[in-house]
Amino acid sequence: MLETNPSHTVDAVLGALDQALGNGDIDQVMRLFCEDCYWRDLVTFTWNISTAEGHGQVRAMLDTQLGHVAPGSWRQDDAEMAMHDAGITSGWFHFETAVARGYGHIRLRDGKIWTLLTTMEELKGHEEPRGFRRPRGADHGSDPARKTWKERREAELADLGRTEQPYIVIIGGGQGGIALGARLRQLGVPTIIIEKNERAGDSWRKRYKSLCLHDPVWYDHLPYLPFPENWPVFAPKDKIGDWLEMYTKVMELNYWSSTTCTSARWDEAAKAWTIVVERDGHEIELNPKHLVLATGVSGKANVPAFEGREIFKGQQQHSSEHAGPDGWRGKKVVVVGSNNSAHDICAALWEGGADVTMLQRSSTMIVRSDTFMEIGLKDLYSEQAVASGMTTAKADLIFASLPYRLLHEFQTPVYDKIREVDADFYGQLESVGFMLDFGEDDSGLLMKYLRRGSGYYIDVGASDLIIQGKIKLVSGVGVQRLTERTVVLDDGRELEADLIVYATGYESMTGWAAELISHEVADKVGRCWGLGSATTKDPGPWEGELRNMWKPTRQEGLWFHGGNLHQSRHYSKYLALQLKARMEGVPSPVYGMPPVHHRS
Amino acid sequence: MLETNPSHTVDAVLGALDQALGNGDIDQVMRLFCEDCYWRDLVTFTWNISTAEGHGQVRAMLDTQLGHVAPGSWRQDDAEMAMHDAGITSGWFHFETAVARGYGHIRLRDGKIWTLLTTMEELKGHEEPRGFRRPRGADHGSDPARKTWKERREAELADLGRTEQPYIVIIGGGQGGIALGARLRQLGVPTIIIEKNERAGDSWRKRYKSLCLHDPVWYDHLPYLPFPENWPVFAPKDKIGDWLEMYTKVMELNYWSSTTCTSARWDEAAKAWTIVVERDGHEIELNPKHLVLATGVSGKANVPAFEGREIFKGQQQHSSEHAGPDGWRGKKVVVVGSNNSAHDICAALWEGGADVTMLQRSSTMIVRSDTFMEIGLKDLYSEQAVASGMTTAKADLIFASLPYRLLHEFQTPVYDKIREVDADFYGQLESVGFMLDFGEDDSGLLMKYLRRGSGYYIDVGASDLIIQGKIKLVSGVGVQRLTERTVVLDDGRELEADLIVYATGYESMTGWAAELISHEVADKVGRCWGLGSATTKDPGPWEGELRNMWKPTRQEGLWFHGGNLHQSRHYSKYLALQLKARMEGVPSPVYGMPPVHHRS
């Protein structure tokens, strides 16, 4: 169908949608949608992060929610151009509900809605004080009772958590907790962030010394304060640490460092939490209405319990404890694992003069960093994208507009191209025995990340060392046991070792729920992360969204926040709005709380 | 003349200019200019900050410089719209010289050049690493000699100033030194900033507690890292202090706090400075090639030496030492002075319950903050400006494109309007005896600031307290002497006082040159600031630019940086480029070094 004016087409569909929804005529609404449609909603319709797939699910959602939501004022965003490409017409729009202003994206196929993204921008009456609404700062006029900003801030830091209870406690002061904390502060929600380390940013500083971000800068901005244009593409860990530290300060976060949470109990009568933290040698009880666990997808170390661990005479470290190659020159190091941390650590050890062996038990998805940036990310998150007018907000929304169910279809051609472009590289890796995969359905890195949070390496140099044999590779076997001085493999071979590094990843965040709250609550809530794709480490059934992330869970008052810097930035917005709504008593009827299929 | 297409007109003139300059035909060039033309150049043509006024001066500049500069590639910036308004056609353009890329602004009247602004954007071959050139961060590949960012930074902090000499030392770690330091770092010029206070930002923190910025946020951004959109309009001093502190860290400045400079001598043989600083109880000698004094237009306190100072039994403080009203409730305070600090301090004292009298000896220019923002700044520096697409860079350049000679003509109607809009307010002030002025030629606050750096107050509430008699006003007299408990005025009246606050301003930065270097050098360099307008505190002859600011001085290797946040931001760029050029040996023949008319 020849599309002469995508803008008019989008206008027409939005107008029809507006009318049908306004009439409450769900049949009329459904006639606007393809059979194989997707409606992804971030809060506005469902008070959830959810994707309705197909007519049945969309209809069911509207049957329940439409009356509450009272959507209206659907209109194209005239600051954006509607597009038509490969049979798909797409555009951007504003809309409203009874309590919020929204923004969204629409894709049409043959004039009908194929994908619809509706997101909450702000709550009416609770808009963030920025731009035209930014605070004045100096209170003009005269006021004998005036307190300076410094006095007010000091009073807040003294009182909050002592004489005044926060509405929210966030456990975990890494980029997730920090991004969410910044959003909540702008929304005026009293929040305390609990961080075990001494300084904001330490969760990065304390990692192995060669660590740099693996995602490029345009992907990584925090809310409100993007990295400047002279920030490196891949920030070294200490630079990120310093940025996070200053961010907590200038964003005026109530950040309790050197503070550990020892327990959290839900008080059903009070509808609040009883949280005990240790700070400066004292126990402090906090009673927020909501608890957010932002302990990190790379938070709780997973260490395999190999037979012989206690008798091994060398050192053993999880990757999160490994400081770097200093002191290991000339020594024998075995690194168990073959994903990101394993590669980084092996490369640094080789550079530091160690004799290093990588032990690869199962296959790893490898993509070269430059190729990944060029082919995988360039359209949305790159200098070129910025130069062509792409903003972080828009990139995030384009990303969010692709339903998870379809995402692998978009990704597979990307990785087909990557395999082609780097065919020699992959061939060389395989020729030395490295076990490669491209995701179970060849859908690549992003899908692996979303499905299981692991199983890949963005190559910044280690793969060449493996190809050249500088990092020794033993693949296709696992560890049977340890002896005093060796690692014994399943096939009987022995590797001498002075140091064993377990680059064996991390546990689900629900592990923290079990530890801090209780096993019952953890079981009630179920596993975090994954899509239910029925692939390795991500059993079905299909969830359609990341389990438990940024949305209501089966435990009242308990939420999970986290992910990579992009997700921490983008989804902190929707989680903060959900929490603000609850604080303000804005009606927020949740639709589509998924059943718990997996406990952990 | 009907202007049908300003863009074509600008194109035509730029084309003719390009050709004439390219031919080296200065007669042909001059035919393109109005008789009463102005050519303001920031570095590209003159290696100076200078304005040539009229044919004679423009011709003289070109006679000397044109051969060196080799300008070319003059072309309109097609990302900007040429405009025509009130008989003036204006536009923006790119150009190049032998060694640099430039950007500029042009105004035409009857087809001829009325004002021309040429500015240096970057030095060819020494472009800043940002945007497409931003540093990679992670050194991909493998490198056994690899040092992490943290290791390199720690080495730099340990070595610079000890085993390696900086190219530049900046004395003064306030916003001026910090902004310049950031630019120099991006240009790869090894620099140390010397700051006497313990923490970056202390120059703000240590001021009176109610202090907030008087300029609104859009005017105040630092280079590279603008304040976020939720930053207050008028930032409280401690928030600014915190921002400056984090800025020095994330911008990777070599910032030596708790360090005092005791002396600086120019070594003519070595063409370098011998600077002695005290740090951690040790004396350290530094030998940079260039010394920048960024000690602040509000740096060196001016305290009048009244007779009886030694016998007065109460407290005496310069405004820079005054912490605020705490402890003065019920006490009598006399504030000597009637400009910004005096008003802020009086208002805070009244709020704190003190019995406060302002002693006004000479007239003050008052403008209400809201009126100032609405009428004075809105087009360039406001939320509305941002919303209409104005950027800080563009606003700075528009501001820079107005020759100082003409500026008061643009400003006078602005202040006429302000007087009209706030006529009642001004009437009330005068009715209680306040001595008002609007600048000697009614050209208002900006001109007063540029001419003398003082003599005004941006009203944020104190004027109403004066009108209401809550701040007592004694005007039109000066201080004769002090007694044990009183201030005796010229007319014989006596004011009882427990505290006297000298809100009597600051000395010229040349005072620092005299103190740290020598009187000879200070005299050789002459006064800083002022335009030579032949108005109070700004004697002629006409200079055309601020004396000694951001440009070569009569002392080789000595420079001055500073001004308000806008000037610190904008002019740090041109000063940094001049210094980088010298470091790289880029030929930089200075034109138009003005004679020294006033010693201090």
Short mmCIF file of N, CA, C and O in Angstrom, two decimals, chain A residues 129-132 134-138 140-144 146 148-151 186 199 209 212 217-218 224-225 228-234 236 238-239 242-243 246 249-252 351 369-370 383-384 460 465, chain B residues 129-132 134-138 140-144 146 148-151 186 199 209 212 217-218 224-225 228-234 236 238-239 242-243 246 249-252 351 369-370 383-384 387 460 465:
data_model
loop_
_atom_site.label_atom_id
_atom_site.label_comp_id
_atom_site.label_asym_id
_atom_site.label_seq_id
_atom_site.Cartn_x
_atom_site.Cartn_y
_atom_site.Cartn_z
N PRO A 129 9.53 19.58 39.37
CA PRO A 129 9.90 21.00 39.31
C PRO A 129 11.13 21.21 38.43
O PRO A 129 12.24 21.36 38.91
N ARG A 130 10.92 21.23 37.12
CA ARG A 130 12.06 21.48 36.24
C ARG A 130 11.64 22.32 35.06
O ARG A 130 10.46 22.54 34.84
N GLY A 131 12.63 22.80 34.34
CA GLY A 131 12.34 23.69 33.23
C GLY A 131 11.60 24.90 33.75
O GLY A 131 12.05 25.56 34.69
N PHE A 132 10.45 25.16 33.21
CA PHE A 132 9.67 26.32 33.64
C PHE A 132 9.26 26.21 35.11
O PHE A 132 8.97 27.21 35.75
N ARG A 134 11.23 24.92 37.47
CA ARG A 134 12.37 24.68 38.34
C ARG A 134 12.26 25.55 39.59
O ARG A 134 11.70 26.65 39.56
N PRO A 135 12.78 25.07 40.73
CA PRO A 135 12.63 25.85 41.96
C PRO A 135 13.36 27.19 41.84
O PRO A 135 14.34 27.30 41.09
N ARG A 136 12.88 28.14 42.57
CA ARG A 136 13.45 29.46 42.48
C ARG A 136 14.82 29.53 43.15
O ARG A 136 15.72 30.20 42.69
N GLY A 137 14.96 28.82 44.27
CA GLY A 137 16.26 28.83 44.93
C GLY A 137 16.28 29.90 45.99
O GLY A 137 16.11 29.65 47.17
N ALA A 138 16.53 31.13 45.55
CA ALA A 138 16.52 32.22 46.51
C ALA A 138 15.07 32.53 46.81
O ALA A 138 14.28 32.77 45.91
N HIS A 140 12.78 35.03 47.43
CA HIS A 140 12.78 36.47 47.40
C HIS A 140 11.79 37.00 48.42
O HIS A 140 10.97 36.28 48.96
N GLY A 141 11.89 38.27 48.70
CA GLY A 141 11.07 38.81 49.78
C GLY A 141 11.80 38.62 51.09
O GLY A 141 13.00 38.36 51.12
N SER A 142 11.08 38.76 52.18
CA SER A 142 11.75 38.63 53.48
C SER A 142 10.99 37.65 54.34
O SER A 142 9.78 37.52 54.24
N ASP A 143 11.70 36.98 55.18
CA ASP A 143 11.10 35.91 55.96
C ASP A 143 11.94 35.65 57.20
O ASP A 143 12.98 35.00 57.13
N PRO A 144 11.48 36.17 58.34
CA PRO A 144 12.27 36.00 59.55
C PRO A 144 12.46 34.54 59.92
O PRO A 144 13.39 34.20 60.64
N ARG A 146 13.18 32.28 57.89
CA ARG A 146 13.90 31.69 56.77
C ARG A 146 15.00 30.73 57.20
O ARG A 146 15.78 30.99 58.10
N THR A 148 18.16 28.65 55.37
CA THR A 148 18.89 28.54 54.11
C THR A 148 18.78 27.13 53.58
O THR A 148 18.42 26.19 54.30
N TRP A 149 19.16 26.98 52.33
CA TRP A 149 19.18 25.66 51.73
C TRP A 149 20.03 24.71 52.55
O TRP A 149 19.66 23.57 52.83
N LYS A 150 21.16 25.20 52.97
CA LYS A 150 22.09 24.36 53.73
C LYS A 150 21.44 23.92 55.05
O LYS A 150 21.52 22.76 55.43
N GLU A 151 20.75 24.87 55.71
CA GLU A 151 20.11 24.52 56.98
C GLU A 151 19.01 23.49 56.76
O GLU A 151 18.88 22.53 57.53
N GLN A 186 13.08 14.26 42.93
CA GLN A 186 12.42 15.27 42.10
C GLN A 186 10.91 15.22 42.25
O GLN A 186 10.23 16.22 42.04
N ARG A 199 31.60 4.67 50.23
CA ARG A 199 31.35 5.82 49.36
C ARG A 199 30.45 5.41 48.21
O ARG A 199 30.56 4.28 47.70
N LYS A 209 40.73 -4.11 38.60
CA LYS A 209 41.21 -2.76 38.29
C LYS A 209 41.10 -2.37 36.83
O LYS A 209 41.04 -1.18 36.54
N CYS A 212 36.24 -1.45 32.73
CA CYS A 212 35.60 -0.28 32.15
C CYS A 212 34.17 -0.68 31.80
O CYS A 212 33.88 -1.86 31.67
N VAL A 217 28.92 5.23 26.22
CA VAL A 217 28.42 6.36 26.99
C VAL A 217 26.98 6.77 26.66
O VAL A 217 26.21 7.10 27.57
N TRP A 218 26.62 6.77 25.39
CA TRP A 218 25.29 7.28 25.03
C TRP A 218 24.18 6.40 25.62
O TRP A 218 23.05 6.81 25.74
N TYR A 224 18.60 13.22 34.28
CA TYR A 224 18.78 14.64 34.58
C TYR A 224 20.16 15.20 34.24
O TYR A 224 20.28 16.37 33.91
N LEU A 225 21.19 14.41 34.41
CA LEU A 225 22.55 14.92 34.30
C LEU A 225 23.35 14.00 33.40
O LEU A 225 24.06 13.11 33.88
N PRO A 228 29.05 14.52 30.12
CA PRO A 228 29.39 15.56 29.15
C PRO A 228 29.94 14.97 27.86
O PRO A 228 30.30 13.80 27.81
N GLU A 229 30.02 15.81 26.84
CA GLU A 229 30.41 15.30 25.51
C GLU A 229 31.88 14.93 25.42
O GLU A 229 32.33 14.42 24.40
N ASN A 230 32.64 15.19 26.49
CA ASN A 230 34.03 14.76 26.47
C ASN A 230 34.25 13.55 27.39
O ASN A 230 35.39 13.15 27.65
N TRP A 231 33.18 12.96 27.86
CA TRP A 231 33.27 11.74 28.68
C TRP A 231 33.68 10.61 27.76
O TRP A 231 33.21 10.52 26.63
N PRO A 232 34.54 9.71 28.25
CA PRO A 232 34.98 8.63 27.35
C PRO A 232 33.85 7.70 26.94
O PRO A 232 32.83 7.61 27.62
N VAL A 233 34.06 7.03 25.82
CA VAL A 233 33.06 6.10 25.32
C VAL A 233 32.84 4.97 26.33
O VAL A 233 31.70 4.62 26.65
N PHE A 234 33.91 4.42 26.83
CA PHE A 234 33.83 3.32 27.82
C PHE A 234 34.48 3.80 29.10
O PHE A 234 35.70 3.76 29.24
N PRO A 236 36.20 4.18 32.51
CA PRO A 236 36.88 3.35 33.50
C PRO A 236 36.11 3.37 34.82
O PRO A 236 35.48 4.37 35.16
N ASP A 238 36.70 3.76 37.91
CA ASP A 238 36.88 4.81 38.91
C ASP A 238 36.27 6.13 38.49
O ASP A 238 35.84 6.92 39.33
N LYS A 239 36.23 6.36 37.20
CA LYS A 239 35.56 7.57 36.73
C LYS A 239 34.06 7.48 36.97
O LYS A 239 33.42 8.43 37.39
N ASP A 242 33.44 8.01 40.65
CA ASP A 242 33.45 9.43 41.01
C ASP A 242 32.19 10.14 40.55
O ASP A 242 31.65 10.99 41.26
N TRP A 243 31.72 9.79 39.36
CA TRP A 243 30.51 10.43 38.87
C TRP A 243 29.32 10.09 39.76
O TRP A 243 28.54 10.96 40.14
N MET A 246 29.50 12.08 43.03
CA MET A 246 29.10 13.48 42.97
C MET A 246 27.61 13.60 42.65
O MET A 246 26.94 14.49 43.13
N LYS A 249 25.47 13.61 45.57
CA LYS A 249 25.58 14.86 46.31
C LYS A 249 24.77 15.97 45.64
O LYS A 249 23.92 16.60 46.26
N VAL A 250 25.03 16.19 44.34
CA VAL A 250 24.34 17.34 43.72
C VAL A 250 22.87 17.07 43.49
O VAL A 250 22.08 17.99 43.37
N MET A 251 22.47 15.80 43.43
CA MET A 251 21.06 15.47 43.30
C MET A 251 20.39 15.41 44.67
O MET A 251 19.21 15.06 44.78
N GLU A 252 21.14 15.72 45.70
CA GLU A 252 20.61 15.84 47.06
C GLU A 252 19.94 14.55 47.54
O GLU A 252 18.84 14.57 48.12
N GLU A 351 48.27 -9.60 30.76
CA GLU A 351 49.04 -8.36 30.68
C GLU A 351 49.94 -8.20 31.89
O GLU A 351 51.02 -7.61 31.81
N SER A 369 33.42 -5.40 20.34
CA SER A 369 32.85 -4.13 20.80
C SER A 369 32.57 -3.17 19.64
O SER A 369 31.48 -2.60 19.54
N ASP A 370 33.54 -2.98 18.77
CA ASP A 370 33.32 -2.04 17.67
C ASP A 370 32.18 -2.48 16.78
O ASP A 370 31.38 -1.67 16.33
N GLU A 383 27.40 8.56 18.69
CA GLU A 383 27.62 9.97 18.37
C GLU A 383 26.87 10.33 17.10
O GLU A 383 26.32 11.43 16.99
N GLN A 384 26.85 9.39 16.16
CA GLN A 384 26.11 9.65 14.91
C GLN A 384 24.63 9.88 15.20
O GLN A 384 24.01 10.76 14.62
N VAL A 460 36.72 -6.75 24.02
CA VAL A 460 37.60 -5.58 23.93
C VAL A 460 39.06 -5.98 23.93
O VAL A 460 39.93 -5.21 24.29
N LEU A 465 43.67 -12.57 22.48
CA LEU A 465 44.66 -13.26 23.31
C LEU A 465 44.38 -14.75 23.36
O LEU A 465 45.29 -15.57 23.45
N PRO B 129 38.96 16.69 22.48
CA PRO B 129 38.46 15.32 22.30
C PRO B 129 37.04 15.19 22.83
O PRO B 129 36.80 14.71 23.93
N ARG B 130 36.09 15.62 22.03
CA ARG B 130 34.71 15.47 22.46
C ARG B 130 33.82 15.15 21.27
O ARG B 130 34.24 15.22 20.13
N GLY B 131 32.59 14.74 21.59
CA GLY B 131 31.68 14.32 20.54
C GLY B 131 32.31 13.15 19.80
O GLY B 131 32.70 12.16 20.39
N PHE B 132 32.43 13.29 18.50
CA PHE B 132 33.01 12.21 17.70
C PHE B 132 34.45 11.91 18.11
O PHE B 132 34.95 10.83 17.86
N ARG B 134 35.55 12.04 21.27
CA ARG B 134 35.69 11.79 22.70
C ARG B 134 36.62 10.61 22.93
O ARG B 134 36.70 9.69 22.12
N PRO B 135 37.33 10.61 24.06
CA PRO B 135 38.28 9.52 24.29
C PRO B 135 37.56 8.19 24.41
O PRO B 135 36.39 8.13 24.82
N ARG B 136 38.25 7.16 24.06
CA ARG B 136 37.65 5.85 24.07
C ARG B 136 37.45 5.34 25.50
O ARG B 136 36.47 4.69 25.80
N GLY B 137 38.40 5.64 26.37
CA GLY B 137 38.24 5.18 27.75
C GLY B 137 38.91 3.85 27.93
O GLY B 137 40.02 3.76 28.43
N ALA B 138 38.23 2.82 27.53
CA ALA B 138 38.83 1.49 27.61
C ALA B 138 39.83 1.39 26.47
O ALA B 138 39.47 1.59 25.31
N HIS B 140 41.17 -0.68 24.09
CA HIS B 140 40.89 -2.01 23.60
C HIS B 140 42.17 -2.65 23.09
O HIS B 140 43.19 -1.98 22.91
N GLY B 141 42.14 -3.92 22.91
CA GLY B 141 43.38 -4.62 22.57
C GLY B 141 44.09 -4.97 23.86
O GLY B 141 43.52 -4.92 24.95
N SER B 142 45.34 -5.35 23.75
CA SER B 142 46.07 -5.74 24.95
C SER B 142 47.37 -4.97 25.05
O SER B 142 47.96 -4.59 24.05
N ASP B 143 47.78 -4.73 26.26
CA ASP B 143 48.94 -3.86 26.48
C ASP B 143 49.54 -4.17 27.83
O ASP B 143 49.01 -3.73 28.85
N PRO B 144 50.63 -4.93 27.82
CA PRO B 144 51.23 -5.30 29.10
C PRO B 144 51.68 -4.09 29.91
O PRO B 144 51.82 -4.17 31.13
N ARG B 146 49.96 -1.51 30.27
CA ARG B 146 48.75 -0.74 30.53
C ARG B 146 48.66 -0.19 31.95
O ARG B 146 48.95 -0.87 32.92
N THR B 148 45.79 1.73 34.35
CA THR B 148 44.37 2.09 34.37
C THR B 148 44.24 3.61 34.48
O THR B 148 45.19 4.31 34.83
N TRP B 149 43.04 4.07 34.24
CA TRP B 149 42.76 5.50 34.38
C TRP B 149 43.14 5.98 35.77
O TRP B 149 43.78 7.02 35.96
N LYS B 150 42.76 5.16 36.75
CA LYS B 150 43.03 5.54 38.13
C LYS B 150 44.53 5.64 38.37
O LYS B 150 45.01 6.59 38.99
N GLU B 151 45.29 4.69 37.82
CA GLU B 151 46.74 4.73 38.01
C GLU B 151 47.36 5.94 37.33
O GLU B 151 48.22 6.62 37.89
N GLN B 186 40.90 19.93 28.75
CA GLN B 186 40.39 19.37 27.51
C GLN B 186 41.35 19.62 26.36
O GLN B 186 41.38 18.87 25.39
N ARG B 199 38.44 23.36 50.43
CA ARG B 199 37.66 22.62 49.46
C ARG B 199 37.26 23.52 48.30
O ARG B 199 36.98 24.71 48.51
N LYS B 209 25.46 33.64 55.10
CA LYS B 209 24.70 32.40 54.91
C LYS B 209 23.50 32.51 54.00
O LYS B 209 23.06 31.51 53.43
N CYS B 212 22.63 33.80 47.78
CA CYS B 212 22.31 32.99 46.61
C CYS B 212 22.87 33.73 45.40
O CYS B 212 23.13 34.92 45.46
N VAL B 217 20.11 30.88 36.58
CA VAL B 217 20.84 29.67 36.18
C VAL B 217 21.27 29.64 34.72
O VAL B 217 22.38 29.20 34.40
N TRP B 218 20.44 30.11 33.80
CA TRP B 218 20.77 29.98 32.37
C TRP B 218 22.00 30.82 32.03
O TRP B 218 22.66 30.58 31.02
N TYR B 224 30.98 22.68 29.47
CA TYR B 224 30.86 21.22 29.31
C TYR B 224 29.74 20.58 30.11
O TYR B 224 29.18 19.57 29.69
N LEU B 225 29.45 21.07 31.28
CA LEU B 225 28.52 20.40 32.18
C LEU B 225 27.50 21.41 32.70
O LEU B 225 27.66 21.96 33.78
N PRO B 228 21.61 20.97 35.63
CA PRO B 228 20.45 20.25 35.10
C PRO B 228 19.19 21.12 35.11
O PRO B 228 19.15 22.15 35.77
N GLU B 229 18.16 20.64 34.44
CA GLU B 229 16.95 21.45 34.28
C GLU B 229 16.13 21.56 35.56
O GLU B 229 15.13 22.27 35.59
N ASN B 230 16.55 20.86 36.60
CA ASN B 230 15.85 21.02 37.86
C ASN B 230 16.69 21.81 38.87
O ASN B 230 16.36 21.90 40.04
N TRP B 231 17.78 22.40 38.40
CA TRP B 231 18.60 23.25 39.25
C TRP B 231 17.82 24.54 39.51
O TRP B 231 17.16 25.06 38.61
N PRO B 232 17.91 25.09 40.74
CA PRO B 232 17.12 26.29 41.00
C PRO B 232 17.57 27.49 40.16
O PRO B 232 18.70 27.55 39.69
N VAL B 233 16.66 28.44 40.01
CA VAL B 233 16.97 29.64 39.24
C VAL B 233 18.12 30.40 39.90
O VAL B 233 19.07 30.82 39.23
N PHE B 234 18.03 30.58 41.21
CA PHE B 234 19.08 31.30 41.95
C PHE B 234 19.69 30.34 42.95
O PHE B 234 19.15 30.13 44.03
N PRO B 236 21.47 28.62 45.88
CA PRO B 236 22.06 28.96 47.17
C PRO B 236 23.56 28.66 47.17
O PRO B 236 24.01 27.73 46.49
N ASP B 238 25.72 27.22 49.01
CA ASP B 238 26.26 25.90 49.31
C ASP B 238 26.01 24.90 48.18
O ASP B 238 26.80 23.99 47.97
N LYS B 239 24.93 25.10 47.47
CA LYS B 239 24.70 24.23 46.32
C LYS B 239 25.73 24.52 45.23
O LYS B 239 26.26 23.60 44.61
N ASP B 242 28.97 22.96 46.31
CA ASP B 242 29.02 21.52 46.05
C ASP B 242 29.22 21.23 44.57
O ASP B 242 29.93 20.30 44.19
N TRP B 243 28.55 22.01 43.72
CA TRP B 243 28.69 21.78 42.28
C TRP B 243 30.13 22.02 41.85
O TRP B 243 30.72 21.23 41.12
N MET B 246 32.35 19.09 42.92
CA MET B 246 32.27 17.88 42.13
C MET B 246 32.82 18.14 40.72
O MET B 246 33.45 17.27 40.13
N LYS B 249 36.38 17.58 40.38
CA LYS B 249 36.72 16.17 40.43
C LYS B 249 36.41 15.48 39.09
O LYS B 249 37.27 14.84 38.51
N VAL B 250 35.18 15.62 38.61
CA VAL B 250 34.85 14.87 37.40
C VAL B 250 35.51 15.46 36.16
O VAL B 250 35.69 14.76 35.17
N MET B 251 35.89 16.71 36.21
CA MET B 251 36.62 17.31 35.09
C MET B 251 38.12 17.06 35.21
O MET B 251 38.91 17.56 34.43
N GLU B 252 38.49 16.31 36.24
CA GLU B 252 39.87 15.87 36.41
C GLU B 252 40.86 17.03 36.50
O GLU B 252 41.93 17.02 35.88
N GLU B 351 16.04 40.03 59.26
CA GLU B 351 15.32 38.78 59.47
C GLU B 351 15.79 38.09 60.74
O GLU B 351 15.02 37.40 61.42
N SER B 369 14.83 41.92 40.77
CA SER B 369 15.27 40.69 40.13
C SER B 369 14.30 40.21 39.05
O SER B 369 14.69 39.90 37.93
N ASP B 370 13.02 40.16 39.38
CA ASP B 370 12.05 39.66 38.39
C ASP B 370 12.02 40.55 37.15
O ASP B 370 11.95 40.06 36.03
N GLU B 383 14.20 30.38 30.69
CA GLU B 383 13.56 29.14 30.26
C GLU B 383 12.88 29.35 28.92
O GLU B 383 12.89 28.45 28.07
N GLN B 384 12.29 30.52 28.74
CA GLN B 384 11.62 30.80 27.47
C GLN B 384 12.62 30.77 26.32
O GLN B 384 12.35 30.22 25.26
N ALA B 387 13.45 27.23 25.62
CA ALA B 387 12.33 26.57 24.95
C ALA B 387 12.23 26.98 23.49
O ALA B 387 11.77 26.20 22.66
N VAL B 460 16.26 41.47 45.67
CA VAL B 460 15.50 40.27 45.97
C VAL B 460 14.78 40.40 47.30
O VAL B 460 14.45 39.42 47.94
N LEU B 465 12.29 46.23 52.45
CA LEU B 465 12.56 46.43 53.88
C LEU B 465 13.04 47.86 54.14
O LEU B 465 12.76 48.43 55.19
#
